Coordinates of C-alpha atoms and ligand atoms in Angstrom, one line a residue:
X1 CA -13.0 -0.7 21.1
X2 CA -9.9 -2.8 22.7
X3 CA -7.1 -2.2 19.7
X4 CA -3.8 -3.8 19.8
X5 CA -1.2 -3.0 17.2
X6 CA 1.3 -5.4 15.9
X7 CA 4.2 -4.2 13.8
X8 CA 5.3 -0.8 15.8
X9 CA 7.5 0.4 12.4
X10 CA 6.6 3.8 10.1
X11 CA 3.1 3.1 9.0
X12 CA 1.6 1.9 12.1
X13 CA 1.8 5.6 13.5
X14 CA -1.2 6.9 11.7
X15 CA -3.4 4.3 13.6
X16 CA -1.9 4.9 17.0
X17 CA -2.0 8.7 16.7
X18 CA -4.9 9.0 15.3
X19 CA -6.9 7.2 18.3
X20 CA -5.0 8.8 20.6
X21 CA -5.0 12.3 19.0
X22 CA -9.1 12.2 17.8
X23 CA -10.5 9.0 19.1
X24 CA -9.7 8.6 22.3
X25 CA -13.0 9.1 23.7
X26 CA -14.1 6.2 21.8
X27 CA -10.9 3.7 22.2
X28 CA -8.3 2.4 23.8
X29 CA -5.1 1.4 22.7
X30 CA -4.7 -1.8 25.1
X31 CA -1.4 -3.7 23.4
X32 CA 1.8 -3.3 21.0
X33 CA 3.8 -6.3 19.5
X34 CA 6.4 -5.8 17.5
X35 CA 10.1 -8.3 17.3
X36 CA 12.2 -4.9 18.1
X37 CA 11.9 -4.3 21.2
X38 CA 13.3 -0.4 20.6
X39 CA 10.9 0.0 18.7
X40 CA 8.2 -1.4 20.3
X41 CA 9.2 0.7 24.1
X42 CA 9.1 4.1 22.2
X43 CA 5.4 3.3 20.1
X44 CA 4.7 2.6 24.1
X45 CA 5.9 5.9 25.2
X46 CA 3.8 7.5 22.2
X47 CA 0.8 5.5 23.1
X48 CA 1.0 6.3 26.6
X49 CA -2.0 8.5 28.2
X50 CA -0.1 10.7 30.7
X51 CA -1.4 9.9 34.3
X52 CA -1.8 6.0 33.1
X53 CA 0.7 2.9 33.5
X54 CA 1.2 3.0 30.0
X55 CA 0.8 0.7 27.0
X56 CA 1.5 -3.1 27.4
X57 CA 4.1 -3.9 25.0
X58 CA 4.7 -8.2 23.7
X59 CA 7.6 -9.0 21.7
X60 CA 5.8 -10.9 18.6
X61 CA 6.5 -14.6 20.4
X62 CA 4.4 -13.2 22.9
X63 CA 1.4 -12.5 20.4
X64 CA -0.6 -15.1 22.0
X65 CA -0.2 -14.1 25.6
X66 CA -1.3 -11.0 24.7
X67 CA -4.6 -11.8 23.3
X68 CA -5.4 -13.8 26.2
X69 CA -4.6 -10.7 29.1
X70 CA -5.8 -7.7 27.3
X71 CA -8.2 -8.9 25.0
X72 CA -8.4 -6.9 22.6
X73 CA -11.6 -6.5 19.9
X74 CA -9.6 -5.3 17.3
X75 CA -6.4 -6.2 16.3
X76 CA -4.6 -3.5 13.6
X77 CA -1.7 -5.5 11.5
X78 CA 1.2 -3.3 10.2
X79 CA 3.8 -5.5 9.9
X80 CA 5.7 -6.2 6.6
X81 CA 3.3 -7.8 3.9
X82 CA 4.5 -11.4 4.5
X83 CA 3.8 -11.5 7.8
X84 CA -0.3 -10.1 7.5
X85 CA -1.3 -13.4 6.9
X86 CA -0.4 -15.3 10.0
X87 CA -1.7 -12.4 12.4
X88 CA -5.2 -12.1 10.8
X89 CA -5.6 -15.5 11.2
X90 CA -4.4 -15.7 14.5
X91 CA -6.5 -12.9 15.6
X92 CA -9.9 -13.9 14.0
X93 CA -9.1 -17.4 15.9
X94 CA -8.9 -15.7 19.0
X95 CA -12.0 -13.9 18.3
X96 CA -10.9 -10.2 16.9
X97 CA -11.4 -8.0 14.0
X98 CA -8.8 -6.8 11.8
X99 CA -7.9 -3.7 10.7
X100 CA -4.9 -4.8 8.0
X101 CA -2.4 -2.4 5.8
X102 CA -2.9 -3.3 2.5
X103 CA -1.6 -4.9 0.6
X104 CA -4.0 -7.9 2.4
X105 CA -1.2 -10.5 1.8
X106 CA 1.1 -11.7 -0.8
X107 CA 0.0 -15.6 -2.7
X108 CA -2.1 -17.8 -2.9
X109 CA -0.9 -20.0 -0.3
X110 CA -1.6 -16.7 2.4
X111 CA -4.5 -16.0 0.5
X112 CA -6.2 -19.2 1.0
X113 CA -5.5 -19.4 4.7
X114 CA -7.1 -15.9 5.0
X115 CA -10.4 -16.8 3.0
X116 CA -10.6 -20.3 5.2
X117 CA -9.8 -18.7 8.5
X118 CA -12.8 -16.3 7.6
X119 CA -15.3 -18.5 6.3
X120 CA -14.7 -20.7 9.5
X121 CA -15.0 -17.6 12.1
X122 CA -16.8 -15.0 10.7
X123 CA -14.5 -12.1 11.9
X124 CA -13.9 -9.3 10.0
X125 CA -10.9 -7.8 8.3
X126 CA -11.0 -4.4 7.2
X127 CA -8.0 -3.2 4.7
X128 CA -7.1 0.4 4.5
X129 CA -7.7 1.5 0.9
X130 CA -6.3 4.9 1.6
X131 CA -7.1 5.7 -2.1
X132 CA -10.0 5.3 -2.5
X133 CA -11.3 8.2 0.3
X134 CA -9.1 11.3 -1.5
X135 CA -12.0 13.5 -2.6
X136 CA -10.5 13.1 -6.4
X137 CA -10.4 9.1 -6.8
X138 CA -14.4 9.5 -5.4
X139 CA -14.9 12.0 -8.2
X140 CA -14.2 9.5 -11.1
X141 CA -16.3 7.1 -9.4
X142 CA -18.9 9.2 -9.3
X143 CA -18.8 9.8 -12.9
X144 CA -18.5 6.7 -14.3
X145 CA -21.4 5.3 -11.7
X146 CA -23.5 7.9 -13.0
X147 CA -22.7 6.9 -16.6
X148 CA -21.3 10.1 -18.1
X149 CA -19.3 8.4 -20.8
X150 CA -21.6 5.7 -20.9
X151 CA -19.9 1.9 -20.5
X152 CA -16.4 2.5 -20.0
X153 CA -14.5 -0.2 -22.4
X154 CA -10.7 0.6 -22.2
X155 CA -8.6 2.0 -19.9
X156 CA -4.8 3.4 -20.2
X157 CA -3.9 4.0 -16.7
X158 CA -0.1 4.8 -16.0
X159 CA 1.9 5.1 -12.1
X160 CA 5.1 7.1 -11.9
X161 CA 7.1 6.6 -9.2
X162 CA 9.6 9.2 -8.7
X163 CA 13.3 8.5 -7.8
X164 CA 12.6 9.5 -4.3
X165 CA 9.4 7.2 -3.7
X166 CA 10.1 4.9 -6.3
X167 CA 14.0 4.0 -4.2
X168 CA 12.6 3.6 -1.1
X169 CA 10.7 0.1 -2.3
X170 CA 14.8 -1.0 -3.0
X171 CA 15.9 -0.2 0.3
X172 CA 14.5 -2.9 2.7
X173 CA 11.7 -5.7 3.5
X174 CA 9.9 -4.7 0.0
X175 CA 13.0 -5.8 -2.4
X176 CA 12.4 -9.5 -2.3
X177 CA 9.5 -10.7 -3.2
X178 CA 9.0 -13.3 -0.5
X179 CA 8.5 -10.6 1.7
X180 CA 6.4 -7.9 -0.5
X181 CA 5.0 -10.3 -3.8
X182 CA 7.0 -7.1 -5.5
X183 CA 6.0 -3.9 -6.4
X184 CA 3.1 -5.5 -8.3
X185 CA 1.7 -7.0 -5.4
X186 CA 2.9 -4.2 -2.5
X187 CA 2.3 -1.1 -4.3
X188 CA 0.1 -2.1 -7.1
X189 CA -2.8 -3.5 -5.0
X190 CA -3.9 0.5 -4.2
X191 CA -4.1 0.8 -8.0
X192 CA -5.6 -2.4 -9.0
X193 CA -7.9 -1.9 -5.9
X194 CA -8.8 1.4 -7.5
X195 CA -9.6 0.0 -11.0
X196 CA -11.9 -3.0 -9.4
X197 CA -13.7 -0.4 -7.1
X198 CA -14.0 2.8 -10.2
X199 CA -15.0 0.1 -12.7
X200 CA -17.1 -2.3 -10.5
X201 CA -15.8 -5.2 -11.7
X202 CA -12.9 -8.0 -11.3
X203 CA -10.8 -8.8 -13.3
X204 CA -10.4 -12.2 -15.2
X205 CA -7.5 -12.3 -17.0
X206 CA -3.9 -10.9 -16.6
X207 CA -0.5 -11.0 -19.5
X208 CA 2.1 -9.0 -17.8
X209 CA 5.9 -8.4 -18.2
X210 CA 8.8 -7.1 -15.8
X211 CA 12.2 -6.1 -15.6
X212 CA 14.6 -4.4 -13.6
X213 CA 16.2 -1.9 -15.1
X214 CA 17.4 0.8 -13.0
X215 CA 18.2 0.0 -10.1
X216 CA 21.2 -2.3 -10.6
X217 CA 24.9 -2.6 -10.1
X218 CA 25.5 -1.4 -14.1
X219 CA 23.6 1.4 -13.4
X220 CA 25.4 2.6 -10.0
X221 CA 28.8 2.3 -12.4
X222 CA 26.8 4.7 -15.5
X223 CA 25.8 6.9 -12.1
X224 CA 29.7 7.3 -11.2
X225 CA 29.3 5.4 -7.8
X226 CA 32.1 2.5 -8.2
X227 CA 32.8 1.0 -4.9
X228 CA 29.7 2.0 -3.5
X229 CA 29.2 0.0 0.1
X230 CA 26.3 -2.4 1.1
X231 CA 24.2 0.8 2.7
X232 CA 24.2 4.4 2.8
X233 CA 25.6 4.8 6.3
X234 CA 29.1 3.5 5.2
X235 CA 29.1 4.1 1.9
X236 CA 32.4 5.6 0.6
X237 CA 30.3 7.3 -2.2
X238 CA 27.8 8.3 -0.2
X239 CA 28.5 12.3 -0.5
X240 CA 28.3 11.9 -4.8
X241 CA 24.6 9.6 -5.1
X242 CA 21.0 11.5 -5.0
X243 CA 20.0 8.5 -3.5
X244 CA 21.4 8.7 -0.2
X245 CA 19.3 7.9 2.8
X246 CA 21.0 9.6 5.5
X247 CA 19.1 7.9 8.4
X248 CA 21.4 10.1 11.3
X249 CA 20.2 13.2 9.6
X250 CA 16.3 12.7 10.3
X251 CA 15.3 12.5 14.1
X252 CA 12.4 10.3 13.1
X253 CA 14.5 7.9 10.5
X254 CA 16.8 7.8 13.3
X255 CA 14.8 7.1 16.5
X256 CA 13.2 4.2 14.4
X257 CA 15.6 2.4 12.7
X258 CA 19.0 3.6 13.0
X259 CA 19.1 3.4 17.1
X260 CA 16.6 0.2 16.8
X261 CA 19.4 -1.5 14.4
X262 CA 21.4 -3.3 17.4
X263 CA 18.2 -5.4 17.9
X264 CA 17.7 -7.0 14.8
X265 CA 20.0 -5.7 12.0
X266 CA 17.0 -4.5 10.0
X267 CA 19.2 -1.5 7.5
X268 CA 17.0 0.9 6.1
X269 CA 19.3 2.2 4.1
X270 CA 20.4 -0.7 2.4
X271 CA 21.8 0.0 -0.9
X272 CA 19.0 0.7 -3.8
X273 CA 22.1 -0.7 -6.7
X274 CA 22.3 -4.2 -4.9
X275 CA 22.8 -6.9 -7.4
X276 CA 20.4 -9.3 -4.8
X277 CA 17.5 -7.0 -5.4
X278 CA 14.3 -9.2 -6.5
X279 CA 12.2 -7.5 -7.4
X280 CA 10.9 -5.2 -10.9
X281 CA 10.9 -1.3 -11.4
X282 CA 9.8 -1.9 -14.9
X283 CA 6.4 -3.5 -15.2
X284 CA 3.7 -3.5 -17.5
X285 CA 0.2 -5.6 -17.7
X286 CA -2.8 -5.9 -20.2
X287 CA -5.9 -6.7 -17.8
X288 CA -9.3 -8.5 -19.0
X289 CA -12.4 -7.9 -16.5
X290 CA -15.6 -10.0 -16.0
X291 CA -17.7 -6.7 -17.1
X292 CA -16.0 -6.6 -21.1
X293 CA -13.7 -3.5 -20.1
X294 CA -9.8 -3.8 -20.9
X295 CA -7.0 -2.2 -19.1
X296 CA -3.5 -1.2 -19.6
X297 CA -1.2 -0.6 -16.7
X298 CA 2.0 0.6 -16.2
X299 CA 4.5 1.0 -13.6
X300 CA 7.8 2.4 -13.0
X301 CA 9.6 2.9 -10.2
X302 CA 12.4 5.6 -11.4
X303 CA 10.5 8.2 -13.2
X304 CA 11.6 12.1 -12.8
X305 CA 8.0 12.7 -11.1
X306 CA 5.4 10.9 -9.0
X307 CA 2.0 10.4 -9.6
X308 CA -0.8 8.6 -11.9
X309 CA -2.6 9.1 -15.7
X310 CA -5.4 7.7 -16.1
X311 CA -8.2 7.5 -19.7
X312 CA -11.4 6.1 -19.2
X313 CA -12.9 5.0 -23.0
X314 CA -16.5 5.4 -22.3
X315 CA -19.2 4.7 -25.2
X316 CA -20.2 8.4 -24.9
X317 CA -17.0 10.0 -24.3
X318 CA -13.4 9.9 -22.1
X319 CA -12.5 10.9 -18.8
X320 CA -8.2 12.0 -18.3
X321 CA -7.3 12.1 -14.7
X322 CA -4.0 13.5 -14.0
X323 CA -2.4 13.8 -10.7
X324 CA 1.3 15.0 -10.1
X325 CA 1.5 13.7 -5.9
X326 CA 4.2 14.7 -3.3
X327 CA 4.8 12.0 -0.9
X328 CA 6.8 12.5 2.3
X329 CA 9.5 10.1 2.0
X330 CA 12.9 10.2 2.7
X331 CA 15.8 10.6 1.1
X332 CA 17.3 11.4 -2.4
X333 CA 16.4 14.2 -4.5
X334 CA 13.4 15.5 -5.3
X335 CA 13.6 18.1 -8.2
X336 CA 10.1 18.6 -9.2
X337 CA 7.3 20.6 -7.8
X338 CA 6.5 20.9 -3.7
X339 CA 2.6 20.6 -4.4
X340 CA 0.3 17.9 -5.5
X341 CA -1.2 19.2 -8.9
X342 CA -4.8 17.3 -10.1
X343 CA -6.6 17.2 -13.0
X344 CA -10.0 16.1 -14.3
X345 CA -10.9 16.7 -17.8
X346 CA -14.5 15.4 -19.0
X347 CA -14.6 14.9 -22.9
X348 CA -18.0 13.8 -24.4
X349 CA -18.7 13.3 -27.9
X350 CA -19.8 15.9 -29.8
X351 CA -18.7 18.9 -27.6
X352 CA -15.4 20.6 -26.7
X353 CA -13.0 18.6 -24.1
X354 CA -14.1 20.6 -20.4
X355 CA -11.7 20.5 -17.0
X356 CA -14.1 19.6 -14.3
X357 CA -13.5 21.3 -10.5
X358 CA -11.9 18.5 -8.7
X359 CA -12.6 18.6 -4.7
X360 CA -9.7 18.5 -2.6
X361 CA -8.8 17.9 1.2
X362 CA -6.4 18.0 3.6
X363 CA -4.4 15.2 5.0
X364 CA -1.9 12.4 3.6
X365 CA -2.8 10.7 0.3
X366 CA -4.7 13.8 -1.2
X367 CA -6.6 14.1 1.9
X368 CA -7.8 10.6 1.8
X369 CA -6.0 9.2 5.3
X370 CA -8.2 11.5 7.6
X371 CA -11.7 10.5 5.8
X372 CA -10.8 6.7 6.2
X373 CA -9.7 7.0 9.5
X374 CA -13.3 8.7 10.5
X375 CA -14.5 5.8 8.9
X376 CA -12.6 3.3 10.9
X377 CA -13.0 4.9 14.3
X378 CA -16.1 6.9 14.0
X379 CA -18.1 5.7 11.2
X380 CA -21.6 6.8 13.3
X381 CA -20.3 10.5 13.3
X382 CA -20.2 10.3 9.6
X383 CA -22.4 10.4 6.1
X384 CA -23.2 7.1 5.1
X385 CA -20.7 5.7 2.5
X386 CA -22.5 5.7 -0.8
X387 CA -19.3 5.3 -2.6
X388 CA -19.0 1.8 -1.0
X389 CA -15.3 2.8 0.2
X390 CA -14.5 0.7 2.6
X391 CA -12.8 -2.9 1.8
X392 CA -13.1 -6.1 3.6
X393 CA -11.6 -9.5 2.7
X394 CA -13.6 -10.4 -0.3
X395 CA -12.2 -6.7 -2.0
X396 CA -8.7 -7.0 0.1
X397 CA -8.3 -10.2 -1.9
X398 CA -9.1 -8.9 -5.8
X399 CA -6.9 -5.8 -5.1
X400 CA -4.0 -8.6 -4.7
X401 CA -5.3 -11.3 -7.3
X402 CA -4.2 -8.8 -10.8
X403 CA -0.5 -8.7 -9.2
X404 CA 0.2 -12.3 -7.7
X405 CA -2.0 -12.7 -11.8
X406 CA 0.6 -10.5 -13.2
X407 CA 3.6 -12.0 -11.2
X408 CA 2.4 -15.5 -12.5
X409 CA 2.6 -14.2 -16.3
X410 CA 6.1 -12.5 -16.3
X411 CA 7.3 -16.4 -14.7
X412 CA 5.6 -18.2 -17.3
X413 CA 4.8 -16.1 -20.0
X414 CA 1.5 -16.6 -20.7
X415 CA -1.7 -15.4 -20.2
X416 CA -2.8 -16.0 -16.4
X417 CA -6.6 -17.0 -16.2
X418 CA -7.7 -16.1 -12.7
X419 CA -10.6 -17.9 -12.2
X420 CA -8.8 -20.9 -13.1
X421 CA -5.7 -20.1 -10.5
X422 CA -8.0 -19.7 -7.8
X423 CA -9.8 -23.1 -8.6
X424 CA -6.4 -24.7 -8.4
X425 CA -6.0 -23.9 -4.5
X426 CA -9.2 -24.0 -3.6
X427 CA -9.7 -20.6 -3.1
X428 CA -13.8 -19.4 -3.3
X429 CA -14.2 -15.6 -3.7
X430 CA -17.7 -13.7 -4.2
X431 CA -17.7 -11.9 -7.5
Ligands
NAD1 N1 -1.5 2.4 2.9 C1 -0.4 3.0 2.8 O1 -0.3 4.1 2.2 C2 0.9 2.4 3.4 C3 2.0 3.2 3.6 C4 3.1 2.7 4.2 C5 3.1 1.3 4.6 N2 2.0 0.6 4.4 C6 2.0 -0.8 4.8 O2 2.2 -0.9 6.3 C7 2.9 -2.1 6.6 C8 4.1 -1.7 7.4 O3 5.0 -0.9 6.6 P1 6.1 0.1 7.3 O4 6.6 1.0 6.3 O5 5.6 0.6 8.6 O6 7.3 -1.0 7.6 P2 8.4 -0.9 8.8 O7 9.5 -1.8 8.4 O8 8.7 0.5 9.1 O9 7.6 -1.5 10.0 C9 7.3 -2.8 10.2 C10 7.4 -3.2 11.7 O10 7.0 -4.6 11.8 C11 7.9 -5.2 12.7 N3 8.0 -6.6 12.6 C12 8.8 -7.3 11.8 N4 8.5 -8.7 11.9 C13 7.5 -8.7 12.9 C14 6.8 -9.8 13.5 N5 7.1 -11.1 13.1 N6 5.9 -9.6 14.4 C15 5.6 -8.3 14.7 N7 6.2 -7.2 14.2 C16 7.2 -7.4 13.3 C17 9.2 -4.5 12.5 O11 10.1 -4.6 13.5 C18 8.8 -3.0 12.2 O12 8.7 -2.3 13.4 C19 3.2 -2.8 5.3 O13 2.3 -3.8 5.1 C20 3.0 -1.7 4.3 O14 2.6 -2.2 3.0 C21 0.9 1.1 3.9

């Protein structure tokens, strides 16, 4: 396969190593587009076989020139979310498969041009559901496929992000939501994606509310940090606030944003206090699905440790799934355990509540990145997915539909009936 990559930043590094590093046999990484053009020469250098000319590199005004000389069969979008839109359906016009970061795109508007530009070319857009491959989130599906509780009918299913994580999203691109669709669209689609794909189902009906609490000027004052700056790099208080992102203190942070900053004045580091933030750390939604089977959810973005909680109601019993994750972000401080703890405890009616063994692996995301990367890259050399793991547009698009759903509610305050917002664009999704 003929992959270019557009959007050279943080994520797109796991795709580009990994081909290089385990794939290489098998593909070729043939193009990289990015608008900085820092960043874009040293994802070159990276990509670079040694003994070749190197990787062709296109600013992102040069996106269609370089479809037409390198021609690429796949095209792998890790830009910011706003931006996924436009490329997927540039590329499937030209002829190429996706590979997209999730979440697949932000509204309706993005949505709809997605869905048309695939219904009129046929290409293919996978979405990397990182989630769903860690050998725990397969375990719950497995149990509630198998009908171990029975018909699950309510779920309680809570994310913590910690103050580490949960910071980062108030730094950059992700605190607008014209860039992101918020933390309900960015961050929530893994989760929501996780609920459609455990429960097998969509969901119909959303009533959701959100604030932003934390992170906020008043709370920078309670913190002790008056006259704060605009970003961490000049902030006078800089030395006194655990949630200092000290770009020049990380080679990596530094190499690919702080040197790349003269380009395009994209700060990393901006500060997390900012009154212009938009979007929620505080959100919470009741969820109806076509299949009878309620949800809670609840998300919050400055807890004092990272991870997810999860009941399953089943007609013959309950399922608690507990998992305390360590991410490898930057910044801040991080005062809680160094290793992911999980948790699976089966309780059927009738007998004592038993913890089941839950499988683990190794890699990023509880072992999860490496599995769906085998899948992308190699899926011959693999077993044949019987968990129904990987995502395309139809599943890319109902991970995003509960959050644009919810994001509706909190403007309006009222229920959102999906069906009926998709009707209104025009927008035609298989069940
Ligand atoms: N699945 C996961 O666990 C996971 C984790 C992190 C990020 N992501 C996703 O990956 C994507 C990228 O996130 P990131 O953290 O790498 O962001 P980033 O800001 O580090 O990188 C984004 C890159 O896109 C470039 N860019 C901006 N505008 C562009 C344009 N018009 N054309 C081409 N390139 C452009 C930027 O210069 C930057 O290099 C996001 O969609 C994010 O949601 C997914």
């Amino acid at each position: 396969m003929k992959i270019a990559i557009v959007g050279c930043g943080s994520r797109h590094q796991m795709f580009r190593d990994s081909v290089i590093q385990d794939y290489a046999d098998k593909h070729d990484i043939v193009a990289l587009c990015d608008t900085n053009a820092h960043r874009l020469n040293q994802a070159a250098e990276a990509a670079s076989k040694p003994g070749t000319n190197g990787v062709a590199t296109y600013l992102a005004q040069d996106f269609d020139r370089l479809i037409t000389e390198q021609k690429p069969d796949t095209v792998v979008v890790a830009t910011p979310d706003f931006l996924h839109a436009d490329y997927i359906v540039r590329a499937f016009e030209a002829g190429c498969d996706v590979i997209c970061e999730k979440p697949l795109t932000i509204d309706l508007t993005r949505l709809k041009m997605i869905v048309d530009a695939q219904a009129r070319t046929g290409r293919k857009v996978k979405v990397t559901f990182n989630y769903r491959y860690s050998p725990a989130r397969t375990q719950i599906r497995e149990l509630i496929a198998s009908g171990t509780i029975g018909t699950v009918t309510a779920v309680d299913f809570r994310w913590h992000l910690d103050r580490v994580h949960g910071a980062d999203y108030f730094r950059r691109w992700h605190r607008q939501k014209e860039n992101s669709g918020g933390l309900l669209v960015h961050k929530s689609t893994h989760h929501f994606d996780l609920l459609n794909w455990w429960l097998s189902t969509v969901p119909t009906e959303v009533f959701a509310s959100g604030r932003r609490v934390f992170y906020r000027p008043e709370m920078a004052v309670e913190l002790g940090l008056e006259g704060r700056g605009s970003r961490c790099a000049d902030c006078p208080v800089a030395d006194k606030c655990d949630f200092r992102l000290d770009l020049a203190a990380d080679q990596n942070l530094k190499s690919l944003y702080l040197d790349a900053e003269g380009d395009d004045g994209y700060f990393r580091d901006r500060c997390v206090f900012d009154a212009e933030i938009g979007i929620e750390d505080t959100m919470q939604a009741h969820i109806r699905y076509a299949s009878g089977v309620t949800a809670n959810y609840t998300l919050t973005a400055y807890s004092p440790w990272e991870g997810l909680e999860i009941k399953f109601q089943g007609t013959k019993g309950d399922i608690t799934h507990r998992h305390v994750e360590v991410h490898g972000v930057f910044g801040g401080e991080r005062a809680h355990a160094d290793e992911d703890a999980i948790s699976t405890e089966l309780h059927l009616a009738g007998q004592l509540p038993r913890m089941l063994e839950v499988p683990k692996a190794k890699g990023h995301h509880g072992g999860a990145d490496p599995v769906m990367l085998g899948y992308i890259f190699d899926p011959e050399n693999m077993e044949p997915d019987r968990y129904n793991r990987a995502s395309d547009h139809v599943g890319g698009s109902w991970s995003i539909l509960t959050g644009i759903a919810a994001n509706a509610s909190i403007e309006t305050g009222s229920v959102v009936h999906i069906e009926q917002m998709l009707r209104a664009r025009g927008i035609v999704l298989p069940r």
